CSV table of C-alpha atoms and ligand atoms in Angstrom, one decimal:
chain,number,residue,atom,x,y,z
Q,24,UNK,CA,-199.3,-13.8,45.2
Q,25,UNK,CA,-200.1,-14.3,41.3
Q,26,UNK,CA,-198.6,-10.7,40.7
Q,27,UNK,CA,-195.3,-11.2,43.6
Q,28,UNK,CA,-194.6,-14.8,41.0
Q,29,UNK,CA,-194.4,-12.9,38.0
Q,30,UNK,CA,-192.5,-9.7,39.1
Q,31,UNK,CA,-189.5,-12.6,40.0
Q,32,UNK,CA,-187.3,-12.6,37.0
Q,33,UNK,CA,-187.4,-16.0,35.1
Q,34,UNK,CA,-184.0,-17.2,36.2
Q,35,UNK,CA,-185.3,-17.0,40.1
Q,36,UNK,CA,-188.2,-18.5,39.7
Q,37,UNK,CA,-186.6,-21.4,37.6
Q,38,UNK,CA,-183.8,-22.1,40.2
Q,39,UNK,CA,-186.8,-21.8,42.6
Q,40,UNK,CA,-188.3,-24.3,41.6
Q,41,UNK,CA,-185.1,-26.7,41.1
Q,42,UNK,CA,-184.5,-26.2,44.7
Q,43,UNK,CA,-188.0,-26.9,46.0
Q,44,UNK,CA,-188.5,-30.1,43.7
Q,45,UNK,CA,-184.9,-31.0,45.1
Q,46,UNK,CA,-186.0,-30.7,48.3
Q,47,UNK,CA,-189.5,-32.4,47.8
Q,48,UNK,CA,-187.8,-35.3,45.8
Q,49,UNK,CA,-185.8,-35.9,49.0
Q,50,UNK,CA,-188.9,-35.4,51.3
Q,51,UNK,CA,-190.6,-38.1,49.0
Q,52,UNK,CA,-187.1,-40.3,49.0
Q,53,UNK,CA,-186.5,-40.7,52.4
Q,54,UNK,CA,-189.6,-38.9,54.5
Q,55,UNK,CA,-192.3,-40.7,53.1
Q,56,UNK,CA,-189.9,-43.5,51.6
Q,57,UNK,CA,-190.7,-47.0,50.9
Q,58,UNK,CA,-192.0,-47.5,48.2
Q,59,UNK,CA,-194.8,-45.1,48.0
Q,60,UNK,CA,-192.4,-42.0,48.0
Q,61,UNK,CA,-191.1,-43.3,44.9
Q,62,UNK,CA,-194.3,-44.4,43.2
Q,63,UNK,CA,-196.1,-40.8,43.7
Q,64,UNK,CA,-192.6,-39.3,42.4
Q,65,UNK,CA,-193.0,-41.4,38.9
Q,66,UNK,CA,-196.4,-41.9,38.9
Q,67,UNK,CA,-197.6,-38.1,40.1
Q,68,UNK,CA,-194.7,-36.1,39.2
Q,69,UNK,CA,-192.7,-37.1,36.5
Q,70,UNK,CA,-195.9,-37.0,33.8
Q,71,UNK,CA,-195.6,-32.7,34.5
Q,72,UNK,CA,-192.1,-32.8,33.8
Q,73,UNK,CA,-192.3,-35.2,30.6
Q,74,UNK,CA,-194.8,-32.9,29.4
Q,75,UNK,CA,-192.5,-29.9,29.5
Q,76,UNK,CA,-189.7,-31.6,28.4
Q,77,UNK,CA,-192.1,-32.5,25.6
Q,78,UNK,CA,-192.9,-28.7,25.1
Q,79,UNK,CA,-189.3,-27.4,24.7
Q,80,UNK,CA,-188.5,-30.3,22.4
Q,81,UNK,CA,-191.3,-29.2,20.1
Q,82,UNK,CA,-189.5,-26.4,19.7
Q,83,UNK,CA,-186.4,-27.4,18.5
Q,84,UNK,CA,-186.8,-28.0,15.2
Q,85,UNK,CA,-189.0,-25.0,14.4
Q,86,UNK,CA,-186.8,-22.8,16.0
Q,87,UNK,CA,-183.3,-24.1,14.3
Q,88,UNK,CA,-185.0,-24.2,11.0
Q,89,UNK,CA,-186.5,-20.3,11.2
Q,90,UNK,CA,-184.1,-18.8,12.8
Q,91,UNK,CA,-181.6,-19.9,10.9
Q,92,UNK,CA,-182.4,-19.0,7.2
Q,93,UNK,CA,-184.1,-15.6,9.0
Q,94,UNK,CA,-180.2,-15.4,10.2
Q,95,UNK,CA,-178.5,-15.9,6.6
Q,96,UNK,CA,-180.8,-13.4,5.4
Q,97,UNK,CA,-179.8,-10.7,7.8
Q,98,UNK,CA,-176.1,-11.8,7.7
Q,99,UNK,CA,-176.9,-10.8,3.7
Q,100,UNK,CA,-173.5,-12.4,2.6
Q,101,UNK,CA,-173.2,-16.5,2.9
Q,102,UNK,CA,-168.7,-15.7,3.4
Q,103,UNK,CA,-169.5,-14.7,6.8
Q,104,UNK,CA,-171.1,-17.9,7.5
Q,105,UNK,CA,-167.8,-19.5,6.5
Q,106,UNK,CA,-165.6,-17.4,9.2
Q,107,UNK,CA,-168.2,-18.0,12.1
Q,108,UNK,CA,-168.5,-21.6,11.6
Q,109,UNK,CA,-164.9,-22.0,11.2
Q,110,UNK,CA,-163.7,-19.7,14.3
Q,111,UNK,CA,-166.9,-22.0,16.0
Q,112,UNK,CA,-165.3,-25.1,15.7
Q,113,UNK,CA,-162.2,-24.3,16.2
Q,114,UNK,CA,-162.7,-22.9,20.0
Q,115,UNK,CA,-165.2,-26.4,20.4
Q,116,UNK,CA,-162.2,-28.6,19.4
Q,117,UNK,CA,-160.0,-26.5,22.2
Q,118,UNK,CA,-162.5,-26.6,25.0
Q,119,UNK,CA,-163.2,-29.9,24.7
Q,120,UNK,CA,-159.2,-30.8,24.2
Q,121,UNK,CA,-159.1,-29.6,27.5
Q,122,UNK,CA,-161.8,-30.6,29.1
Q,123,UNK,CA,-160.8,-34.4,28.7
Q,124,UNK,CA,-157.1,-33.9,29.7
Q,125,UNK,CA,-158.5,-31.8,32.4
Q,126,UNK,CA,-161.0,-35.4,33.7
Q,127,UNK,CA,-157.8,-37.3,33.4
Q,128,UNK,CA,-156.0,-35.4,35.4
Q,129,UNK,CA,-158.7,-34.7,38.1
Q,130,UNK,CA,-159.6,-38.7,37.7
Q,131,UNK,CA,-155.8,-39.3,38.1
Q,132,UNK,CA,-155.8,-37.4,41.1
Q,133,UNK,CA,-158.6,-38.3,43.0
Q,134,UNK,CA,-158.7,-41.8,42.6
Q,135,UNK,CA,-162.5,-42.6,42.0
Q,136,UNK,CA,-162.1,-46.1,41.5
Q,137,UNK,CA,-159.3,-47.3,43.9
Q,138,UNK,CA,-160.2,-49.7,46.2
Q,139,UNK,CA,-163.6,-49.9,44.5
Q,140,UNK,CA,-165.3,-53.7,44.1
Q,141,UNK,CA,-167.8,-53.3,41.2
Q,142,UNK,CA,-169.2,-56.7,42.3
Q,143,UNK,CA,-172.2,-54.4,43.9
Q,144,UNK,CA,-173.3,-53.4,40.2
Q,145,UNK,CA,-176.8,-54.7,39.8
Q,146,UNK,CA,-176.9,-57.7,37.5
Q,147,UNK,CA,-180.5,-56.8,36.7
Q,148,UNK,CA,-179.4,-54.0,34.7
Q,149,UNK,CA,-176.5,-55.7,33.1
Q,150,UNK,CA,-178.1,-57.3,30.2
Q,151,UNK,CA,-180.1,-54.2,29.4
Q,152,UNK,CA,-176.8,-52.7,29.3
Q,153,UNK,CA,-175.0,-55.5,26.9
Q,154,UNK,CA,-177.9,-54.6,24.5
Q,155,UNK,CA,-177.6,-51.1,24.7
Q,156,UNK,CA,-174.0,-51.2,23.9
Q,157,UNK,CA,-174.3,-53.6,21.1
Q,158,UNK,CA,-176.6,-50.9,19.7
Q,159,UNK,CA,-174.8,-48.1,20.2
Q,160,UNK,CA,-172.1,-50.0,18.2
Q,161,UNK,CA,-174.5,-49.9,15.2
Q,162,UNK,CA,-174.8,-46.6,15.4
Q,163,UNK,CA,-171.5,-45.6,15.5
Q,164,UNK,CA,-170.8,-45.6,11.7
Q,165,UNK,CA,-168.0,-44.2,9.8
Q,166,UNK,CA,-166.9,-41.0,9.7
Q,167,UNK,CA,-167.2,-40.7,5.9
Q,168,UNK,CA,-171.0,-42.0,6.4
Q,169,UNK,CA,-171.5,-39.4,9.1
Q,170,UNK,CA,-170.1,-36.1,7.0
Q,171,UNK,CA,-172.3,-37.6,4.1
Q,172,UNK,CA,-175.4,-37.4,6.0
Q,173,UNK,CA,-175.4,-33.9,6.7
Q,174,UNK,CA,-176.5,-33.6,3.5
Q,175,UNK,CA,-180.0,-34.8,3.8
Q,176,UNK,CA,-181.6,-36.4,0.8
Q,177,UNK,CA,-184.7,-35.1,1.9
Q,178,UNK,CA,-184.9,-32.4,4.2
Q,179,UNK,CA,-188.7,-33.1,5.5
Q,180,UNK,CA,-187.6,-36.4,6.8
Q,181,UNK,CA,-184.3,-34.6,8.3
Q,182,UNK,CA,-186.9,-32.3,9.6
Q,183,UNK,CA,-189.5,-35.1,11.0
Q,184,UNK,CA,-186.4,-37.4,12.6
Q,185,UNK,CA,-185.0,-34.0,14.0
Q,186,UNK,CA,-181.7,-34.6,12.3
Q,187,UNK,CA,-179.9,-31.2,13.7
Q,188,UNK,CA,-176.8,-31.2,11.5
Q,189,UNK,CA,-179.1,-32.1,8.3
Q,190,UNK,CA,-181.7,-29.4,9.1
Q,191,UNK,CA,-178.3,-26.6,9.8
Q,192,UNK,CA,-177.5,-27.5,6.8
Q,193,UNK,CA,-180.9,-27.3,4.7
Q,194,UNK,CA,-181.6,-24.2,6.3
Q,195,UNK,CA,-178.5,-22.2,5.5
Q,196,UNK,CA,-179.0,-23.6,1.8
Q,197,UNK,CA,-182.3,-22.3,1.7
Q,198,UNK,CA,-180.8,-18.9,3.5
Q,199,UNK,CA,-178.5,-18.8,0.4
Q,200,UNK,CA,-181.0,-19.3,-1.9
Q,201,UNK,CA,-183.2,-16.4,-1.0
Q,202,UNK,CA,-180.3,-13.9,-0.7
Q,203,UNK,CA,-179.9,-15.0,-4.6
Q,204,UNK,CA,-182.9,-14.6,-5.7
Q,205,UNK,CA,-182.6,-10.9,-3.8
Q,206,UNK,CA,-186.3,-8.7,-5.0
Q,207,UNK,CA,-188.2,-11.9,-6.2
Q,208,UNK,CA,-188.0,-13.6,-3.1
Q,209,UNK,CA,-189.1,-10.4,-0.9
Q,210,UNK,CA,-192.4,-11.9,0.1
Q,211,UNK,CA,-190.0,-15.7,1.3
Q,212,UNK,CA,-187.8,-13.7,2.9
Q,213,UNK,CA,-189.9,-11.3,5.1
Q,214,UNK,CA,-192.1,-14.7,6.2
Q,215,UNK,CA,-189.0,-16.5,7.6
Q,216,UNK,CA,-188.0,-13.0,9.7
Q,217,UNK,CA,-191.6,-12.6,10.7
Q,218,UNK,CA,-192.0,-17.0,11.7
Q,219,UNK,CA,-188.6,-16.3,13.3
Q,220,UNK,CA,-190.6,-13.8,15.4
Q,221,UNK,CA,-193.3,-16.3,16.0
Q,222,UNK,CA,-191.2,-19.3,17.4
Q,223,UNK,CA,-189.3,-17.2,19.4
Q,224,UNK,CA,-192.4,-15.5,21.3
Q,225,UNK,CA,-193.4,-19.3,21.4
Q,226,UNK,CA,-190.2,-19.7,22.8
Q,227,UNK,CA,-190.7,-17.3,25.9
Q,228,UNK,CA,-194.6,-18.7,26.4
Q,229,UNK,CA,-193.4,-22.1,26.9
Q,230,UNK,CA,-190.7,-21.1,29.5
Q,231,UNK,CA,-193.4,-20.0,31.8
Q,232,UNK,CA,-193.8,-22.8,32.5
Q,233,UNK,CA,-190.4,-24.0,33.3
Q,234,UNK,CA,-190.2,-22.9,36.6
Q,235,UNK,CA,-193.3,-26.1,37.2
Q,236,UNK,CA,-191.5,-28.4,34.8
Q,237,UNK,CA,-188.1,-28.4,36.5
Q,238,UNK,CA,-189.7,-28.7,40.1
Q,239,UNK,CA,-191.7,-31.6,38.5
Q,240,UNK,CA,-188.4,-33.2,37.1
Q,241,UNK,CA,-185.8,-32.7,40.3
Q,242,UNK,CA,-188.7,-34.0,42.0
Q,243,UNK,CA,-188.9,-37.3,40.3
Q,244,UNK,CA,-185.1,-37.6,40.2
Q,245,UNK,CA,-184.4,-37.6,43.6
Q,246,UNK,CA,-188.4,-38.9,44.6
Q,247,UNK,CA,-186.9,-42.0,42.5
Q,248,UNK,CA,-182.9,-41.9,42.7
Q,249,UNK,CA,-182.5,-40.3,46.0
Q,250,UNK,CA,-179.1,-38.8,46.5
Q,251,UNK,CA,-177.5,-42.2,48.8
Q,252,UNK,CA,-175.9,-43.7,45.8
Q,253,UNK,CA,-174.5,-40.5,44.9
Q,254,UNK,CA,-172.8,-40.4,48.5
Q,255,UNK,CA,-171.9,-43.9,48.3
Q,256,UNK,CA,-170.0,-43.3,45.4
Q,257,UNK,CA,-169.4,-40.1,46.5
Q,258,UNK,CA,-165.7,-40.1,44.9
Q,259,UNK,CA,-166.4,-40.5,41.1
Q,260,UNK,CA,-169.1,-37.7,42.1
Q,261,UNK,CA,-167.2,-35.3,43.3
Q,262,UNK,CA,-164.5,-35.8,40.6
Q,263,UNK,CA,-166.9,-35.2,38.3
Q,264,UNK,CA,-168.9,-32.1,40.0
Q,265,UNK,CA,-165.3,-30.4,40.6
Q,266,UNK,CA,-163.7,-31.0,37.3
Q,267,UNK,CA,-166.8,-29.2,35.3
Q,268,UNK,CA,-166.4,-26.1,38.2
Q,269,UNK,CA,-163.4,-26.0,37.5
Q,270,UNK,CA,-163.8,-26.3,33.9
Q,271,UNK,CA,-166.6,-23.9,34.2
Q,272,UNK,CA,-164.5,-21.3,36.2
Q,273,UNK,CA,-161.3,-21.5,34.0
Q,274,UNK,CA,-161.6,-22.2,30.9
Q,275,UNK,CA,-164.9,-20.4,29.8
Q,276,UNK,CA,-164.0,-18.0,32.7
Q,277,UNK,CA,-160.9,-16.9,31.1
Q,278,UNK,CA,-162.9,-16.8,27.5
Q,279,UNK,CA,-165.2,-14.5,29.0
Q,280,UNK,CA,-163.0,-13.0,31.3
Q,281,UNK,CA,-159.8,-12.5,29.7
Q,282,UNK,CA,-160.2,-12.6,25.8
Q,283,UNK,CA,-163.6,-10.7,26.3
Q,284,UNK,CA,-163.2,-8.7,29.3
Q,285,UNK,CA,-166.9,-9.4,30.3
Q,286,UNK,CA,-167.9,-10.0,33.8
Q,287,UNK,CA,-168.4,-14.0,34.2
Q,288,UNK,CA,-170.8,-12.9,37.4
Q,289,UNK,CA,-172.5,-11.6,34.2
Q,290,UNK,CA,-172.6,-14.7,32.0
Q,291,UNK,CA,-173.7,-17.2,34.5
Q,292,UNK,CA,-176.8,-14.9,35.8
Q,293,UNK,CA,-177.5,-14.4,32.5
Q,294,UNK,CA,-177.7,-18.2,31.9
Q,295,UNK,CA,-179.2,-19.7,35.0
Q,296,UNK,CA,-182.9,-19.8,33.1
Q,297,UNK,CA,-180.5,-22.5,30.9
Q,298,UNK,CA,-178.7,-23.8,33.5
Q,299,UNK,CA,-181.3,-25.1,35.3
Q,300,UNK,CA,-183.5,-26.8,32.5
Q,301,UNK,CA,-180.4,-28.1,31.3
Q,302,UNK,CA,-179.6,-29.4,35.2
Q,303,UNK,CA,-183.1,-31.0,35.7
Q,304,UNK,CA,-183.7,-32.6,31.8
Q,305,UNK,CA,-180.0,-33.8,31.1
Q,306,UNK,CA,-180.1,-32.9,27.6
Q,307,UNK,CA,-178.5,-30.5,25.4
Q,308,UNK,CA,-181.0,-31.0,22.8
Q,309,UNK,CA,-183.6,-30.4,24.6
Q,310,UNK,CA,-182.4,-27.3,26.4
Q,311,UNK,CA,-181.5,-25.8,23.2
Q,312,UNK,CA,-184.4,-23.4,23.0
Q,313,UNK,CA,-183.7,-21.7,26.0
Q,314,UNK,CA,-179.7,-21.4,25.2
Q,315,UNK,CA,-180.9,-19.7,22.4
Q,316,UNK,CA,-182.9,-17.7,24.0
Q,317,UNK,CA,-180.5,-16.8,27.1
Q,318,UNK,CA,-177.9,-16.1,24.8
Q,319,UNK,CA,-179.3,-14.2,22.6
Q,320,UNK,CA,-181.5,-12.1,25.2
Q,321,UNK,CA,-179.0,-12.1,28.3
Q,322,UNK,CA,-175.6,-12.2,26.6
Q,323,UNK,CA,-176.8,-9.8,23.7
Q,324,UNK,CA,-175.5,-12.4,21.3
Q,325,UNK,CA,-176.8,-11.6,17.4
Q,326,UNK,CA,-179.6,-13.7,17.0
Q,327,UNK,CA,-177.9,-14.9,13.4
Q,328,UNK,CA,-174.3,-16.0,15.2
Q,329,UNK,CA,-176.9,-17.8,18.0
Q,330,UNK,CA,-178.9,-19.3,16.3
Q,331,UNK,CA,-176.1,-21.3,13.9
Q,332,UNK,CA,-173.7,-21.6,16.2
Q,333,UNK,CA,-175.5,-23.2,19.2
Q,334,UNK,CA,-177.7,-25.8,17.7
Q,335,UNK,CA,-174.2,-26.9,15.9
Q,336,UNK,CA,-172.8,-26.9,19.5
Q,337,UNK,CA,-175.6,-28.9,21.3
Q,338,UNK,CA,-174.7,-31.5,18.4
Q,339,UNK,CA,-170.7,-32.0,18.6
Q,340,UNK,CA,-169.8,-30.0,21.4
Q,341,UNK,CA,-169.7,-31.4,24.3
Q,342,UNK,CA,-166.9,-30.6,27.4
Q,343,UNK,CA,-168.9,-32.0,30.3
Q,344,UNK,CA,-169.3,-35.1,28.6
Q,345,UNK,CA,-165.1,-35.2,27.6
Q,346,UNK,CA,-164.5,-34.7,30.8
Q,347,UNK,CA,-166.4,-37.4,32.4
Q,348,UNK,CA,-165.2,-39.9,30.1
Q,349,UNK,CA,-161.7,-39.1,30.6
Q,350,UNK,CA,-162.9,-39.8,34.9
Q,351,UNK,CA,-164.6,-43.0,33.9
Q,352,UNK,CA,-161.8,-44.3,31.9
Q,353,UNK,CA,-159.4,-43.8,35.2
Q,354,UNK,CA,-162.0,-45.3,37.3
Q,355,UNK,CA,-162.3,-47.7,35.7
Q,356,UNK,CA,-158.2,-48.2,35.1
Q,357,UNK,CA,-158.0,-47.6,39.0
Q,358,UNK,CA,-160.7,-50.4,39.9
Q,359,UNK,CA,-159.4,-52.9,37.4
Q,360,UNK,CA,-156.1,-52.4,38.8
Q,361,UNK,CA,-154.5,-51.3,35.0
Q,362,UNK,CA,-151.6,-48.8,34.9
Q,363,UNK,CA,-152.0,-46.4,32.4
Q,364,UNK,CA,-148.8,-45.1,30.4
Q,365,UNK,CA,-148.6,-41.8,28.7
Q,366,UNK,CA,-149.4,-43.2,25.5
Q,367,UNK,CA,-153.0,-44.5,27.2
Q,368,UNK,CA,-153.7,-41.1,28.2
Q,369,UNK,CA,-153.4,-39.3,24.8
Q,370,UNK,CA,-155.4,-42.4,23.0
Q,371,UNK,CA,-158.2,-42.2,26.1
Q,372,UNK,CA,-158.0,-38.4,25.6
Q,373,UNK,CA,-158.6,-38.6,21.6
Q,374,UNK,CA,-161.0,-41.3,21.8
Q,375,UNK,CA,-163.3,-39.4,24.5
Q,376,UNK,CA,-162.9,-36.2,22.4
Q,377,UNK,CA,-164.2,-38.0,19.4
Q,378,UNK,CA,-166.7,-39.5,21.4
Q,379,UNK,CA,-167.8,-36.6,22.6
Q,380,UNK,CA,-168.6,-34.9,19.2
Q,381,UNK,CA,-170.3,-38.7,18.6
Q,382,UNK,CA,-172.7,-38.4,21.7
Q,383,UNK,CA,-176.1,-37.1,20.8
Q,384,UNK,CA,-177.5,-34.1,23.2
Q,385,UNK,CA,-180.2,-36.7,25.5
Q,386,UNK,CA,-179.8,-37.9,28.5
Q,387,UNK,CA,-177.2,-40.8,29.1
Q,388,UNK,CA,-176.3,-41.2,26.4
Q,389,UNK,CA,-172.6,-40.7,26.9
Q,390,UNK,CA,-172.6,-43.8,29.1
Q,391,UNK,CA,-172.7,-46.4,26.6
Q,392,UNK,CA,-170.1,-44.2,24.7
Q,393,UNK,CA,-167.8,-44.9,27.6
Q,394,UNK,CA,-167.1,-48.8,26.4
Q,395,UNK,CA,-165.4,-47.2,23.7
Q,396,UNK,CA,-162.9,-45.1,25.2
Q,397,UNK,CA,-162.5,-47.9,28.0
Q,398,UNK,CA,-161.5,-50.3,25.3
Q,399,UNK,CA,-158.8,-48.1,24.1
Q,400,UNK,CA,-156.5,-50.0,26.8
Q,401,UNK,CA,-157.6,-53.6,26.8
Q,402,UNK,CA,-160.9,-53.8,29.2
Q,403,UNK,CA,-163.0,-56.3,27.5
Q,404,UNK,CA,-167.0,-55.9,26.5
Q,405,UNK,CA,-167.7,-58.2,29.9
Q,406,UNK,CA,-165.6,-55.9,32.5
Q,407,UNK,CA,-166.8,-52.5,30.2
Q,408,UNK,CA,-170.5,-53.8,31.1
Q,409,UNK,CA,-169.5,-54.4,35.0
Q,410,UNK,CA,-168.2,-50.5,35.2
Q,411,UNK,CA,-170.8,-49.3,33.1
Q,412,UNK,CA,-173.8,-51.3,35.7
Q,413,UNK,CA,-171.5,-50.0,38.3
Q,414,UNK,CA,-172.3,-46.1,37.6
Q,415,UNK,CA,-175.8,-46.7,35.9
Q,416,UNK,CA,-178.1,-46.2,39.1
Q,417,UNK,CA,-176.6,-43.0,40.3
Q,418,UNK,CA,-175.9,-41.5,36.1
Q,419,UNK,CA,-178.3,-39.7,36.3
Q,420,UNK,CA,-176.9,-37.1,38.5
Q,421,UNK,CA,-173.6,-36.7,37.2
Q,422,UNK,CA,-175.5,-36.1,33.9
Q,423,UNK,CA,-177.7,-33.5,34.9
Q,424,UNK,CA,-174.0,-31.9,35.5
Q,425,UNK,CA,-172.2,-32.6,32.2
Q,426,UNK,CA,-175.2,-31.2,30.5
Q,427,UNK,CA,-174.8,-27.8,32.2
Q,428,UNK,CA,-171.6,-28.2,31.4
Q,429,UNK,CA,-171.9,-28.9,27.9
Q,430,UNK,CA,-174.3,-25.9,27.4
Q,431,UNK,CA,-172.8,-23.4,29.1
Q,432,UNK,CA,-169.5,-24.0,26.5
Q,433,UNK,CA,-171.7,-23.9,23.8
Q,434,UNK,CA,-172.6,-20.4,25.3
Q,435,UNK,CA,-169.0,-19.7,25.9
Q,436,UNK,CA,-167.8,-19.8,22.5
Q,437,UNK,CA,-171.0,-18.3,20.6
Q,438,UNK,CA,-170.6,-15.6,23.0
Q,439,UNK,CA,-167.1,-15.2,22.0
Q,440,UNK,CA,-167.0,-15.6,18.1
Q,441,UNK,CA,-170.0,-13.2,18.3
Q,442,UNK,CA,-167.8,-10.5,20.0
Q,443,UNK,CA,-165.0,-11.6,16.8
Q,444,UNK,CA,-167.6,-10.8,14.6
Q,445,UNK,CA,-168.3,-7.6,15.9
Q,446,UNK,CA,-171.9,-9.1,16.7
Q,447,UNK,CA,-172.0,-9.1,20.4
Q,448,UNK,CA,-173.7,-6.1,22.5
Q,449,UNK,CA,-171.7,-5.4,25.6
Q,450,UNK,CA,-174.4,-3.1,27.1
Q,451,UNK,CA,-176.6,-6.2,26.6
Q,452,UNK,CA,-174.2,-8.5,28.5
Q,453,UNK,CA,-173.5,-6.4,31.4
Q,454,UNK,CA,-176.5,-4.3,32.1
Q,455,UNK,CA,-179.8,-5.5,31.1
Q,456,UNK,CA,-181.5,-6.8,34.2
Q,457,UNK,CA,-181.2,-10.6,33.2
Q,458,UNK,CA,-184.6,-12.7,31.9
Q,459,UNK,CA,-185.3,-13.7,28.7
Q,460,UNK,CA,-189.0,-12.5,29.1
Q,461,UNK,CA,-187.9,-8.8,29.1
Q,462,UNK,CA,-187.6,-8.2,25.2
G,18,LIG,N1,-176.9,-35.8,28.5
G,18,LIG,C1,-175.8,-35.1,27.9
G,18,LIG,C2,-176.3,-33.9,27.1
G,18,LIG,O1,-177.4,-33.9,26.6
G,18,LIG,C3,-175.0,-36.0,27.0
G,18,LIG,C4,-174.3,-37.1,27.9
G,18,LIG,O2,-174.9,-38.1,28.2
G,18,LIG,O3,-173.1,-36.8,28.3
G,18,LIG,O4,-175.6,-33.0,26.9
């Protein structure tokens, strides 16, 4: 039994057990029900999947930090750097260009919120949700302050608040530094490669267990959520679920398909370990270990094109997110009864593509973002908080899909600037039989 487990690849035996703590999440919503279904999913489940959550997250830093100045050192010259970052954010600012216009026009078409009367949102929530926005106001400081603070004053703190950005950019510093100091630092620069090693076979231990952690967290979801509300509200759902397919399918499809001539069959298979942890945690951030790994494994992405590009893309970009803003702002235009002119849409579609780059890589947290785009054509803090109570119960399930989204773009494009950079290994890509454990 042991030995049939771990002859599955990893992938199978993740979306295993996202299927099976689907299913027992529903068994536990509506079979046993009440409140004791519930209960047992939060107070027997969700501790397994916290922990694992936990596990990954340990990683993070670690992993961004080692790999990275291990990467500068292979890359041997700090110029190329410059041309990956800079091809990097140039396909993050497309995707996500089109990913808003593409949940305006799905949002637009669909009509989530006609004929919906947000006087059901829960007035419990609401004030929990006024404070919330007030502080995601503070945080929102300028832009000026934000590029500033990439450069961390001390990178042990940047390190210790796992400031991403900050520690990207101690890291390729301290990459630069070594390649300067070329012989002397010989003994630096082979420990970095070698703890690059380490954390990555960490890497790989920990996602033995992810297979456990994402039953334990699909079964809490639904044990807790259940999927009603999503039916209820099945519109802004399926809006939501389709445009990021669709997304999915066309725009990183014709990446992969067209500029690369790669198999997408190929691409998703090879990040379904990914996929899944990203479906069942609903963060980026968190997930970023395993993109790392899938991409670099699966995809046969250079570990040095990885590693900088995709903790950099679990930080600004972010398409499933873009896109559901651009279907919440039409909802909520649609249920407040506003007409939107052309001139709305392309301030909705900048704002939610700046918010986007703005949202940090945890759950939700794109959400409380959503005032901000919705007040780009008049709906006041009180109606923003009505909308935002409105979609809170059931968010959690269209975030577990705008994370998937948002990680499999971050794929997309290190997948593609690595083939630019003559750093990507086709036979890798198409042949390897797919999990991250064969090395
Ligand atoms: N949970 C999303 C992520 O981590 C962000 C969001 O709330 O849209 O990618």
């Amino acid at each position: 039994m042991m030995k049939t487990w771990f002859a599955k690849p990893l992938w199978l035996r993740v979306m295993v057990g996202l299927v099976l703590g689907l299913l027992s999440g529903l068994v536990l919503h509506y079979g046993i029900g009440g409140e004791t279904g519930p209960h047992i999913a939060e107070v027997w489940l969700k501790p397994f999947g916290d922990a694992f959550v936990r596990l990954i997250q340990m990683l993070v830093i670690p992993l961004i930090f080692t790999t990275l100045v291990a990467g500068v050192i292979a890359m041997g010259d700090p110029k190329k750097l410059g041309s990956l970052g800079g091809k990097a954010v140039m396909l993050y600012f497309s995707t996500t260009a089109f990913a808003v216009s593409l949940g305006l026009f799905i949002g637009a078409l669909i009509k989530p919120g006609k004929g919906v009367s947000y006087t059901s949102a829960s007035t419990d929530s609401q004030s929990s949700i006024i404070d919330k926005l007030q502080s995601a106001g503070e945080v929102s400081v300028s832009l000026t302050d934000k590029i500033l603070h990439i450069i961390p004053t001390n990178p042990v703190e940047a390190m210790s608040t796992a400031d991403v950005l900050a520690v990207i950019f101690f890291a390729i510093m301290l990459g630069i530094g070594i390649l300067a100091a070329g012989d002397k630092a010989r003994t630096v620069s082979t420990f970095f490669e070698e703890a690059s090693e380490v954390i990555q076979k960490l890497t790989m231990i920990v996602m033995e267990v992810a297979p456990f952690g994402v039953f334990a967290l699909m079964a809490w979801v639904m044990g807790t959520q259940g999927i009603g509300l999503l039916l209820n509200l099945s519109k802004l759902a399926i809006a939501l679920y389709l445009a990021c397919f669709l997304h999915i399918l066309f725009v990183y499809g014709g990446l992969i398909k067209i500029v690369l001539k790669l198999p997408m069959v190929r691409f998703i298979k090879g990040m379904a370990d990914a996929i899944g942890v990203a479906y069942s945690t609903s963060s980026s951030n968190a997930t970023l270990p395993v993109t790392i790994a899938c991409v670099h494994k699966n995809l046969g992405v250079d570990k040095s094109i990885a590693a900088s590009i995709l903790p950099l893309g679990a930080t600004v970009n972010m398409d499933g997110t873009a896109i559901y803003l651009g279907i919440v702002a039409t909802f909520a235009a649609q249920a407040l009864g506003i007409e939107l002119t052309m001139a709305d849409y392309l301030m909705v579609g900048f704002t939610a593509t700046m918010a986007s780059i703005g949202t940090a890589g945890i759950p939700s947290a794109s959400l409380f973002l959503a005032s901000t785009v919705l007040a780009v054509f008049g709906v006041g803090q009180a109606d923003a908080v009505l909308i935002i109570a409105f979609i809170f119960p059931f968010d959690r399930l269209l975030d577990m899909m705008r994370t998937v989204t948002n990680i499999c773009g971050d794929a997309a494009v290190a997948t593609t600037v690595a083939k630019w950079q003559g750093g990507l290994d086709e036979d890798v890509f198409r042949n390897k039989e797919t999990s991250i454990e064969n090395i």
